[in-house]
CSV table of C-alpha atoms and ligand atoms in Angstrom, one decimal:
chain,number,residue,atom,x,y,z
A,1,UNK,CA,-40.9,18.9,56.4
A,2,UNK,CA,-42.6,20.5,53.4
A,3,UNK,CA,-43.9,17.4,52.2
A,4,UNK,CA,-44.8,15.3,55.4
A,5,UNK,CA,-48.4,14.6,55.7
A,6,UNK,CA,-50.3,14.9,59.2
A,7,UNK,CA,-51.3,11.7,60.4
A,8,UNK,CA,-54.0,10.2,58.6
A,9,UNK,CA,-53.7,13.1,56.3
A,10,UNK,CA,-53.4,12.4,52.5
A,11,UNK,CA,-49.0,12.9,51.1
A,12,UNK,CA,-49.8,16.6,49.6
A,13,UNK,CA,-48.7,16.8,45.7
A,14,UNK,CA,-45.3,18.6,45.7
A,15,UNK,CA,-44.2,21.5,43.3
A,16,UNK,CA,-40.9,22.2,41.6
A,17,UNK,CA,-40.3,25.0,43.6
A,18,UNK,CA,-41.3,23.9,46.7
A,19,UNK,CA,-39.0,20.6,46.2
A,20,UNK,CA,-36.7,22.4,44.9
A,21,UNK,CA,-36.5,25.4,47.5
A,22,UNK,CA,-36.3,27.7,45.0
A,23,UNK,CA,-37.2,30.9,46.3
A,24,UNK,CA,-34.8,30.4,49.2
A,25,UNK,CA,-32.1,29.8,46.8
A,26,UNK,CA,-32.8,32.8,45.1
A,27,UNK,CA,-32.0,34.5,48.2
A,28,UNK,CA,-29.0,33.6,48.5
A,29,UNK,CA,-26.6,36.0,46.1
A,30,UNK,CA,-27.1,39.4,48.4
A,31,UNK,CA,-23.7,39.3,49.1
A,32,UNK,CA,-22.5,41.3,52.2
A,33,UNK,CA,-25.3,44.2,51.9
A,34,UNK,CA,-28.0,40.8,52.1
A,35,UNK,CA,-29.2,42.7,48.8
A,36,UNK,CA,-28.8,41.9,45.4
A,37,UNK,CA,-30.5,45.7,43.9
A,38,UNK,CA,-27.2,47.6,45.5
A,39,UNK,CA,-24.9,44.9,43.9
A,40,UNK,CA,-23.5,45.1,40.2
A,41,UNK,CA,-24.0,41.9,38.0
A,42,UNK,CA,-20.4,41.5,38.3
A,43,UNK,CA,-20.3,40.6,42.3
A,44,UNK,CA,-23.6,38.8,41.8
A,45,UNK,CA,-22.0,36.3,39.2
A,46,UNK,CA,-18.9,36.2,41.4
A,47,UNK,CA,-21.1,35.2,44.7
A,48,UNK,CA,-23.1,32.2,42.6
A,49,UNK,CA,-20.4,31.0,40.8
A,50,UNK,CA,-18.9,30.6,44.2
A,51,UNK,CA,-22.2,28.7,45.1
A,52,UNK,CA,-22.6,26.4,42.6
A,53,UNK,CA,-18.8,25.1,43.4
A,54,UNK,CA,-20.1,24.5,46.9
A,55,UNK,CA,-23.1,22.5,45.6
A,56,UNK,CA,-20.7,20.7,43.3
A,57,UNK,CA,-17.9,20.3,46.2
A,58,UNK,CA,-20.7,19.0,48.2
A,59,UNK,CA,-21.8,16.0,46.2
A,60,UNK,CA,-18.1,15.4,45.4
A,61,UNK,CA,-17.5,14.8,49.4
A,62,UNK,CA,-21.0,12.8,49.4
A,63,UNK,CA,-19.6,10.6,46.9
A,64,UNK,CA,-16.0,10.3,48.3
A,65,UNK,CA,-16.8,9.2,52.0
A,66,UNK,CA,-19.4,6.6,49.7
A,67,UNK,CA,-16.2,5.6,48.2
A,68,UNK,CA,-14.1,5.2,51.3
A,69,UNK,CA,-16.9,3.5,53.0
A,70,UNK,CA,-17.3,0.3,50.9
A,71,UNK,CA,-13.6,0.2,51.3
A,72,UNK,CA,-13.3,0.4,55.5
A,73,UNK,CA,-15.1,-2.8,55.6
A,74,UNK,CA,-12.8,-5.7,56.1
A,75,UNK,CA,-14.0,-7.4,53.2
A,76,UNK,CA,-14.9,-5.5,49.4
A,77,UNK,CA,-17.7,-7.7,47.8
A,78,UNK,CA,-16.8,-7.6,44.4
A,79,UNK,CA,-20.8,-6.6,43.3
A,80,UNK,CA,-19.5,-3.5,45.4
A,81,UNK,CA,-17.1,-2.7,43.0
A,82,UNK,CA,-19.2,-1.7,40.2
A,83,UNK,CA,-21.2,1.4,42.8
A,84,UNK,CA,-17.5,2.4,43.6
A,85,UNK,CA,-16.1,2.8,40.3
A,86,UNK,CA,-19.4,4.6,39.4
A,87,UNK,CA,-18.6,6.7,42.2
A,88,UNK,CA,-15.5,7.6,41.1
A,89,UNK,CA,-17.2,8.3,37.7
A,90,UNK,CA,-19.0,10.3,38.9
A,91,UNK,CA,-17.1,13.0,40.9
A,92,UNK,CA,-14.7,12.9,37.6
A,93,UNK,CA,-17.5,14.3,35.9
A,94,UNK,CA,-18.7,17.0,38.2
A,95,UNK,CA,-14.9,18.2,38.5
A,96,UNK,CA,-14.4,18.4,34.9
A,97,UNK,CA,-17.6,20.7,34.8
A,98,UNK,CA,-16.0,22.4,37.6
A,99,UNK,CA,-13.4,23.6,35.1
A,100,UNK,CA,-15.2,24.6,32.8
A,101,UNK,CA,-17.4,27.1,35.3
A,102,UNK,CA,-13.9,29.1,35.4
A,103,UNK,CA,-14.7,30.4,31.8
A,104,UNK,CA,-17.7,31.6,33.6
A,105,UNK,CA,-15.9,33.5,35.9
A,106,UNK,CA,-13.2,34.8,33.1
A,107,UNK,CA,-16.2,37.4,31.9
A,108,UNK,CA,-15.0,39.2,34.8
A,109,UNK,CA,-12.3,41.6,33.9
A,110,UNK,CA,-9.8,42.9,36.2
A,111,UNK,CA,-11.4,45.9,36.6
A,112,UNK,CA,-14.5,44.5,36.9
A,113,UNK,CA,-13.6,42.3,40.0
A,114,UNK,CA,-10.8,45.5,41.0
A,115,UNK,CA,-14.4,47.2,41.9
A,116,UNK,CA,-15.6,45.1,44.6
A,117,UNK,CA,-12.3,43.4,45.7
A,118,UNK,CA,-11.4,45.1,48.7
A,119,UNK,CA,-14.4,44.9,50.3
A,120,UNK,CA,-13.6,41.1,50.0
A,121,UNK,CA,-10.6,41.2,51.8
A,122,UNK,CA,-9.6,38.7,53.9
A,123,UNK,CA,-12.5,36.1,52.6
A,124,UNK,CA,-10.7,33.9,50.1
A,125,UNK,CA,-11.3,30.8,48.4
A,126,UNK,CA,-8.4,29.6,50.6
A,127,UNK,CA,-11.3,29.7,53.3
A,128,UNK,CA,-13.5,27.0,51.9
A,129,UNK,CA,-13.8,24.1,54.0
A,130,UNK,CA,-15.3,22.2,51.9
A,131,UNK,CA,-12.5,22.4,49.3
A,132,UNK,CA,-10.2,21.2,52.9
A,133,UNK,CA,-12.8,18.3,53.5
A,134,UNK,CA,-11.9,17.1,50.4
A,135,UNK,CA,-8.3,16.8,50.6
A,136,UNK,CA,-8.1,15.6,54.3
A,137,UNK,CA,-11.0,12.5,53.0
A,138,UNK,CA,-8.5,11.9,50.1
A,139,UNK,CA,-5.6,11.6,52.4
A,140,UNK,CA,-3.8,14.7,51.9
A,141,UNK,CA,-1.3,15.4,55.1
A,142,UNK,CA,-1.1,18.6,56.3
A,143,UNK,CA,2.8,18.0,56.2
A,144,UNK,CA,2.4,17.9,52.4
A,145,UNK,CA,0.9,21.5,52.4
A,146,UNK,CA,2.1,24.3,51.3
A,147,UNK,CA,2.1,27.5,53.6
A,148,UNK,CA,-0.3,29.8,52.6
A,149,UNK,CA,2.5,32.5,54.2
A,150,UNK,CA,0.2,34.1,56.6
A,151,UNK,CA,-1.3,32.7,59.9
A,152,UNK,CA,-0.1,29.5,61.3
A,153,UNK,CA,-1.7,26.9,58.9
A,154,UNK,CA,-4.9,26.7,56.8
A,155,UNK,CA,-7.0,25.7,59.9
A,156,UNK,CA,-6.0,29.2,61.3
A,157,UNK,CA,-8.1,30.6,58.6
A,158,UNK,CA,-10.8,28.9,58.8
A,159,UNK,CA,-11.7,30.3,62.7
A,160,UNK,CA,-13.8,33.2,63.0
A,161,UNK,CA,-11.9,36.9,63.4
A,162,UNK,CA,-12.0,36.7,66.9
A,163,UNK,CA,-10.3,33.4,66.7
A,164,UNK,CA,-13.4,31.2,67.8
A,165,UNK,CA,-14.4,27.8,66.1
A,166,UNK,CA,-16.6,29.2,63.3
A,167,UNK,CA,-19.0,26.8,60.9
A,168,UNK,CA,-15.9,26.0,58.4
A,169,UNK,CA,-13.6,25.3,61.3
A,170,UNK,CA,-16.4,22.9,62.9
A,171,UNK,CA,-16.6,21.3,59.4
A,172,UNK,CA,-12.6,20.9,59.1
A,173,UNK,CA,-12.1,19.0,62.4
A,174,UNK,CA,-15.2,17.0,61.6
A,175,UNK,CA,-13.7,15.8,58.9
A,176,UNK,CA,-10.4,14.9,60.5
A,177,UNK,CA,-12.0,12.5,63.0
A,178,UNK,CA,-14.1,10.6,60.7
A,179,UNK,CA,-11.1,8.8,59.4
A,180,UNK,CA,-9.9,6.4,57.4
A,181,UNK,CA,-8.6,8.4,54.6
A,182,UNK,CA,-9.5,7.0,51.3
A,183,UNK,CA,-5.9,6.7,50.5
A,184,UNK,CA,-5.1,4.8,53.9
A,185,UNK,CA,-8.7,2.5,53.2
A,186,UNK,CA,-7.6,1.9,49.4
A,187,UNK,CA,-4.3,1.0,51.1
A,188,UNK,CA,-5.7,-1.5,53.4
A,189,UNK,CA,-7.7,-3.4,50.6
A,190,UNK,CA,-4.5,-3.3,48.5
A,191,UNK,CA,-2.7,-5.4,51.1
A,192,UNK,CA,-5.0,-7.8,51.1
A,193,UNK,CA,-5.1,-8.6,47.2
A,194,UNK,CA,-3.9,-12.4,46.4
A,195,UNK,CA,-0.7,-12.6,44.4
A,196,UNK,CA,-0.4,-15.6,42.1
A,197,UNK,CA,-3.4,-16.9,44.4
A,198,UNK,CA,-1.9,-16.4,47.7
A,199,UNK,CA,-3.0,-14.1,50.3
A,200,UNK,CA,-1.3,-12.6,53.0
A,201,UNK,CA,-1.9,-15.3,56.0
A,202,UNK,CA,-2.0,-18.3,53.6
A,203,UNK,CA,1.0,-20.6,53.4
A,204,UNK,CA,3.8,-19.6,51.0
A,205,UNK,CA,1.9,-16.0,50.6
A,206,UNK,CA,5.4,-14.2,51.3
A,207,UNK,CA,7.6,-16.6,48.9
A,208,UNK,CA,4.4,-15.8,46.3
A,209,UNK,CA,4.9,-11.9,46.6
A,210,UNK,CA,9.2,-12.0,46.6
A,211,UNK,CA,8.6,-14.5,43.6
A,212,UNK,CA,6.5,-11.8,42.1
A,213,UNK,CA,7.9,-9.4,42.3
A,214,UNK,CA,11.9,-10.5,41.2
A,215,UNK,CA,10.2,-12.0,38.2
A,216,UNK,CA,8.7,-8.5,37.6
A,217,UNK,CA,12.1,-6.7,38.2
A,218,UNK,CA,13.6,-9.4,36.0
A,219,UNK,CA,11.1,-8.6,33.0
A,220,UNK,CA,11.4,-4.9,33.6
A,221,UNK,CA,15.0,-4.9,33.0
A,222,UNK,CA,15.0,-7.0,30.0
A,223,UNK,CA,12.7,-4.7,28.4
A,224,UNK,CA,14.6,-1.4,29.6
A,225,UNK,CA,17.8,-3.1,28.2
A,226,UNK,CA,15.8,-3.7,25.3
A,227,UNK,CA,14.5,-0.4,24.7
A,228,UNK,CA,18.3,1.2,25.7
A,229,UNK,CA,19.8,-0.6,22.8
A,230,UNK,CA,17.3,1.1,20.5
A,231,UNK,CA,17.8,4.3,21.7
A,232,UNK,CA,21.6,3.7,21.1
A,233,UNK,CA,21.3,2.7,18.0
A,234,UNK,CA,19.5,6.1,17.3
A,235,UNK,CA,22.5,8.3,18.6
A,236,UNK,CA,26.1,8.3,17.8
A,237,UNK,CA,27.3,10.9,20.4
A,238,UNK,CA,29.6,9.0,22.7
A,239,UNK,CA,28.4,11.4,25.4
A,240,UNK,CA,25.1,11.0,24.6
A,241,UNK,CA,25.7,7.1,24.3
A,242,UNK,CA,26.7,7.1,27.8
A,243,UNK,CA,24.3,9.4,29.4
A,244,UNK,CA,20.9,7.3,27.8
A,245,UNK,CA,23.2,4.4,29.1
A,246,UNK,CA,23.3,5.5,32.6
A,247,UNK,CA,19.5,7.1,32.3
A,248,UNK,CA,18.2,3.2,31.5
A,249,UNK,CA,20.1,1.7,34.6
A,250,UNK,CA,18.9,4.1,36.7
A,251,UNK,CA,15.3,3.3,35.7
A,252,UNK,CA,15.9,-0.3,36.4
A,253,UNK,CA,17.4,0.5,39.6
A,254,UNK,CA,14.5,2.7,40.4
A,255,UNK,CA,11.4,-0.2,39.8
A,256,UNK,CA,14.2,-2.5,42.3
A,257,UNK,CA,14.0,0.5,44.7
A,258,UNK,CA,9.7,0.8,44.1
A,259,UNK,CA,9.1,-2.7,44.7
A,260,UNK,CA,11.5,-2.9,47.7
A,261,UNK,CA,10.7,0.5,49.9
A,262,UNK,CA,12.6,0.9,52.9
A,263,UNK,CA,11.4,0.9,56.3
A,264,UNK,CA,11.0,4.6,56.2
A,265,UNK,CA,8.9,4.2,53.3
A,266,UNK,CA,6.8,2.0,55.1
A,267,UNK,CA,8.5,-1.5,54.5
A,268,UNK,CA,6.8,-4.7,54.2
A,269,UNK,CA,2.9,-3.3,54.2
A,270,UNK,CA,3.8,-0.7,51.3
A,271,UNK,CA,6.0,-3.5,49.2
A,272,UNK,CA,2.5,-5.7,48.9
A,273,UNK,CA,0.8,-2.5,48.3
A,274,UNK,CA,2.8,-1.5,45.3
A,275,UNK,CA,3.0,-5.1,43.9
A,276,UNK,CA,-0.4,-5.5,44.3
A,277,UNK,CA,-1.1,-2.3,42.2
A,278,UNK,CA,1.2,-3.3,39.7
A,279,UNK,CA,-0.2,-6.9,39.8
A,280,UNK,CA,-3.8,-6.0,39.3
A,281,UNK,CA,-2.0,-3.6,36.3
A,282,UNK,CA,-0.1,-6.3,34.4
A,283,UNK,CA,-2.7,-9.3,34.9
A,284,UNK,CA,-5.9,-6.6,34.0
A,285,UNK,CA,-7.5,-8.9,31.5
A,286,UNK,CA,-8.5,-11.4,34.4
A,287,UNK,CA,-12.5,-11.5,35.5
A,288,UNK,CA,-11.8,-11.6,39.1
A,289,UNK,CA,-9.1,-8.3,38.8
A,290,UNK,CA,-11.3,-6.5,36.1
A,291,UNK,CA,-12.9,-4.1,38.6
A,292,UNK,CA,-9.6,-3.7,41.0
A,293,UNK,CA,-8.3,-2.8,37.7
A,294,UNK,CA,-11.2,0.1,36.7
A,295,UNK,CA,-10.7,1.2,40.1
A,296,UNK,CA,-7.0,1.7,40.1
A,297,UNK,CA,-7.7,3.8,36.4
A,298,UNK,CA,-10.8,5.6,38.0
A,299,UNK,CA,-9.0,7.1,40.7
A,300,UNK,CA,-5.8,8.6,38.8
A,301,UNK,CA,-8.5,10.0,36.5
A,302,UNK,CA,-10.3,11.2,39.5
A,303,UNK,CA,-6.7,13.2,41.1
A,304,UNK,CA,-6.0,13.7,37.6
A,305,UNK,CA,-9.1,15.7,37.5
A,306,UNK,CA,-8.3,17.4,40.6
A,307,UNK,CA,-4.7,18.9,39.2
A,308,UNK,CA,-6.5,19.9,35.8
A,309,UNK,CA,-9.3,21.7,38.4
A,310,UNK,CA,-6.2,23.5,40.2
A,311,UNK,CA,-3.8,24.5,37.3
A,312,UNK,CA,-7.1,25.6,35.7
A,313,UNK,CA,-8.3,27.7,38.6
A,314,UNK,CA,-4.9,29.2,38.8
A,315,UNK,CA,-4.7,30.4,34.9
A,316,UNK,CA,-8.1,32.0,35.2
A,317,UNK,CA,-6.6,33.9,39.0
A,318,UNK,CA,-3.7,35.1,36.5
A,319,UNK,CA,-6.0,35.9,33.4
A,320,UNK,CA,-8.2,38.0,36.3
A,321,UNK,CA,-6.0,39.4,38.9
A,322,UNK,CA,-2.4,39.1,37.4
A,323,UNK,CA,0.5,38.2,40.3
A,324,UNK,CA,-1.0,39.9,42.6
A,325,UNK,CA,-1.4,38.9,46.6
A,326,UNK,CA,-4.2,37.1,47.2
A,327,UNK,CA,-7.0,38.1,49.5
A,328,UNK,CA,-6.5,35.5,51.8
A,329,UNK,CA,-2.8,37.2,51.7
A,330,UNK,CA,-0.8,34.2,49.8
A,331,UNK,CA,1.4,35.0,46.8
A,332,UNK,CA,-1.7,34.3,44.3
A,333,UNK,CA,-0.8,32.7,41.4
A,334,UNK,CA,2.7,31.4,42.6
A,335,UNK,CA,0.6,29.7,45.3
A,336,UNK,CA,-1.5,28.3,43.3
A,337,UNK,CA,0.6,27.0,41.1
A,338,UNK,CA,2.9,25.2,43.6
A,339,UNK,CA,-0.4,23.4,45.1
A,340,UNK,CA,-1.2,22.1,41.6
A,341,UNK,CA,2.3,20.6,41.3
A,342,UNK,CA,2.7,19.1,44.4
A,343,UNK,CA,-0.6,17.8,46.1
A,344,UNK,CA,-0.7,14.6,45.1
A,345,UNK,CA,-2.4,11.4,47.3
A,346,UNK,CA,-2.3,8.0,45.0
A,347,UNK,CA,1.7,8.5,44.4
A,348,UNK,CA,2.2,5.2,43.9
A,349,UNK,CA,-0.3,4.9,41.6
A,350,UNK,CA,1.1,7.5,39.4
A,351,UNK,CA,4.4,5.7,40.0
A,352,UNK,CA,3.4,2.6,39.3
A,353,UNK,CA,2.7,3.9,35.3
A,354,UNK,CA,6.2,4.1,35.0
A,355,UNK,CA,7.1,0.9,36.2
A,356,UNK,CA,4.6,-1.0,33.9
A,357,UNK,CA,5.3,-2.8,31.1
A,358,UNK,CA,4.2,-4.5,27.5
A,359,UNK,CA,1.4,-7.0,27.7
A,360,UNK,CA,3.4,-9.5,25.9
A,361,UNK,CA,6.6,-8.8,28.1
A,362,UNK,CA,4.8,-9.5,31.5
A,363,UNK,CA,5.9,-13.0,33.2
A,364,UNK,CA,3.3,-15.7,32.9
A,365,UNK,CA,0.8,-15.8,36.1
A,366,UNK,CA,1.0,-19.2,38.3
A,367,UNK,CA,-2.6,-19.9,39.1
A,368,UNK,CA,-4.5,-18.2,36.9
A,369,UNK,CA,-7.7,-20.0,37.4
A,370,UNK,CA,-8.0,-18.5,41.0
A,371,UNK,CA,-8.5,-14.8,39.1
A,372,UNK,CA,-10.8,-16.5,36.6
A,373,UNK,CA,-14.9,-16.8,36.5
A,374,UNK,CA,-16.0,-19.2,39.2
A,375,UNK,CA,-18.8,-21.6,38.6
A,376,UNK,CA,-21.5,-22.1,41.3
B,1,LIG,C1,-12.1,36.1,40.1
B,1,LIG,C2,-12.2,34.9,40.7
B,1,LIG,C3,-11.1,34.3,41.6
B,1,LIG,C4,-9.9,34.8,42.0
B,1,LIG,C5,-9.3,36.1,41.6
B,1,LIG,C6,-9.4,33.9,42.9
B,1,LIG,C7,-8.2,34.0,43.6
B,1,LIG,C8,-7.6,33.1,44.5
B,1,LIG,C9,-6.4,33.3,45.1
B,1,LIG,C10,-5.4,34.4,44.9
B,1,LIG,C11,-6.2,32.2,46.0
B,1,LIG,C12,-5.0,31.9,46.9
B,1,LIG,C13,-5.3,32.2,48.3
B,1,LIG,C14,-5.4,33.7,48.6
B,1,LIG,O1,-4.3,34.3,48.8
B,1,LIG,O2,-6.5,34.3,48.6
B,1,LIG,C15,-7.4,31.4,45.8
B,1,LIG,C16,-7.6,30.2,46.5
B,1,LIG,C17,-8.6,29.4,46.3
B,1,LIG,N1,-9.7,29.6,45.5
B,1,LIG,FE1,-10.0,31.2,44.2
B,1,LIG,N2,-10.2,32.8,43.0
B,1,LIG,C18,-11.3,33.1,42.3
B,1,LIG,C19,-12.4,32.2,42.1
B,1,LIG,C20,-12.6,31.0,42.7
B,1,LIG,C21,-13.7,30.1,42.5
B,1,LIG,C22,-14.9,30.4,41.5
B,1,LIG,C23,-13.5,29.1,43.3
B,1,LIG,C24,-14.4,27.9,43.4
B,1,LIG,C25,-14.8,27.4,44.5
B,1,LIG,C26,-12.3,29.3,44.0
B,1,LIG,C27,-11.7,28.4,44.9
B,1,LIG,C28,-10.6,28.6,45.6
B,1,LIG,C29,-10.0,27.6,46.5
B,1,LIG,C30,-10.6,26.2,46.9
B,1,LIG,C31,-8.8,28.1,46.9
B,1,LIG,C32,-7.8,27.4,47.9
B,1,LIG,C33,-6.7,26.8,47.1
B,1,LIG,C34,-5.7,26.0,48.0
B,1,LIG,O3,-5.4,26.5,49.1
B,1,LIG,O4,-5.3,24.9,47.6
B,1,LIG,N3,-11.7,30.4,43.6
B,1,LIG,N4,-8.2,32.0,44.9
């Protein structure tokens, strides 16, 4: 309430550091002693390169639940569109200057950070709920984890030592009950996008999506076979003949399989979500799915740019600290590296790359005037 004027009282003229709160951020790099004079410059730069990832993380998850909010609502304007993709702009770019912070960090050698380590032990980056937040908005499942190998799961880590609910933990279950996901709210919009002008509800909407997407499979395969019989032309192995032979079918089968999931891939719902993916892909050039399509782009750049953060982090863990255990008591680098690998949220979005194909290959659109600039 710096700022507030008393009633009838003129708005006082603020300064930088007041606005700002300088001063009290200043105050913040003490470490455990709450002094910075008994600390090397080491653990200082350790403890606020920590905090500025925590301001950064914190206007990621700002801009995230924005995301995920436009896309709750039952209906997406498309003026809405624009904010959202600059959303997604935006946390790409923080992310990426995320990365490079690590080089910050790398100034720390290992005997540097060897110094103060211990007294560390167990805090560990593993403990930042923010960096949880971020996952469980996303629509990571905590099936999809991997173990950090000690305690029950990483919830268990974020309670105090006593076991009590602490701040992070608070934060954590927060975040679990404010859902939809952003992958389960993109999902929802996704089922709702008209193929060749029909949406789910209208008349014919089902025969419009099977018609979709056996002419897509149809296309698909023509080009595979197309680009098999180049590739055989290229090798005269017999062996090798045969094994590009049976590497093309298999990719044919595999867009068949995509674009026809099984129940326990979530049936019908996830069918029109993939097709309509692939559909906003192939027909891109269209006003009305110009935006889906940035969309779409913005968020594989966006978990793109969360795999570059974690493969990053985990190079500059081995460049500082080698294999070593982790603080928080994981395997360190091996840990880290499995993460990178395996969390992923928009799968089908990175599947759908594979399954696209050329411009001039993809079957001509019925009702292309429904995706085209209205008038009036
Ligand atoms: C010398 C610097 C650093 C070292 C040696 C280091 C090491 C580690 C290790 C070994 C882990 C695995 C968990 C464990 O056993 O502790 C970890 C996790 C983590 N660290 Fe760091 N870290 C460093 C700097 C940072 C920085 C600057 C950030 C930025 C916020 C960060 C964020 C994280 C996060 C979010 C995790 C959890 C990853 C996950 O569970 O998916 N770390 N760190």
């Amino acid at each position: 309430m710096l700022f507030a004027p008393m009633s009838g009282e003129e708005p006082r003229a603020p300064n930088y550091w007041e606005y700002i709160r300088v001063e009290d951020l200043l105050s913040l790099q003490g470490g455990l002693e709450n002094d910075e004079s008994k600390l090397e410059n080491d653990e200082v730069l350790f403890i606020t390169v920590h905090q500025v990832f925590e301001l950064w993380f914190k206007l990621v998850l700002r801009e995230m639940i924005s995301v995920r909010d436009v896309f709750k609502a039952d209906v997406v304007a498309e003026q809405e569109m624009s904010e959202v993709v600059r959303g997604t702009r935006r946390i790409v770019t923080i992310l990426r200057r995320c990365v490079d912070h690590f080089a910050v960090m790398e100034t720390l050698t290992t005997r540097n950070y060897l110094a103060f380590r211990d007294k560390l032990m167990p805090a560990s980056g593993f403990q930042s709920a923010q960096m949880r937040q971020l996952e469980i908005i996303m629509g990571l499942h905590d099936d999809d984890r991997i173990p950090l190998g000690v305690g029950e799961d990483y919830k268990d880590a974020l309670r105090a030592h006593d076991g009590s609910e602490s701040p992070a933990s608070r934060r954590v279950r927060a975040q679990k009950d404010d859902m939809p996901t952003l992958a389960t709210a993109l999902a929802d919009w996704l089922t709702r996008t008209p193929i060749d002008g029909k949406s789910p509800g209208d008349a014919g909407a089902d025969e419009a999506l099977d018609a979709f997407v056996e002419t897509y499979c149809a296309a698909a395969a023509s080009e595979i076979d197309q680009t098999c019989r180049l590739a055989l032309t290229r090798t005269r192995d017999a062996d090798d003949q045969e094994r590009l032979r049976e590497r093309y079918e298999n990719e044919k089968k595999s867009i068949r399989d995509f674009l026809n999931p099984t129940e326990e891939e979530g049936g019908e719902r996830r069918r029109r979500i993939r097709a309509a993916m692939l559909f906003i892909l192939s027909y891109r050039e269209l006003p009305l799915l110009a935006w889906p399509r940035e969309l779409l782009d913005g968020l594989i750049e966006l978990e793109q740019a969360f795999v570059i953060f974690r493969q990053r982090h985990a190079r500059m863990v081995e460049r500082v600290i080698g294999r070593r255990t982790g603080t928080g008591g994981s395997s360190g680098v091996d840990y880290l590296d499995q993460t990178a690998l395996s969390y992923r949220v928009f799968r089908d979005l990175w599947a759908v790359r594979t399954f696209q194909i050329r411009a001039e290959a993809t079957p001509e659109l019925k009702n292309a005037e429904f995706y085209g600039f209205r008038n009036g």
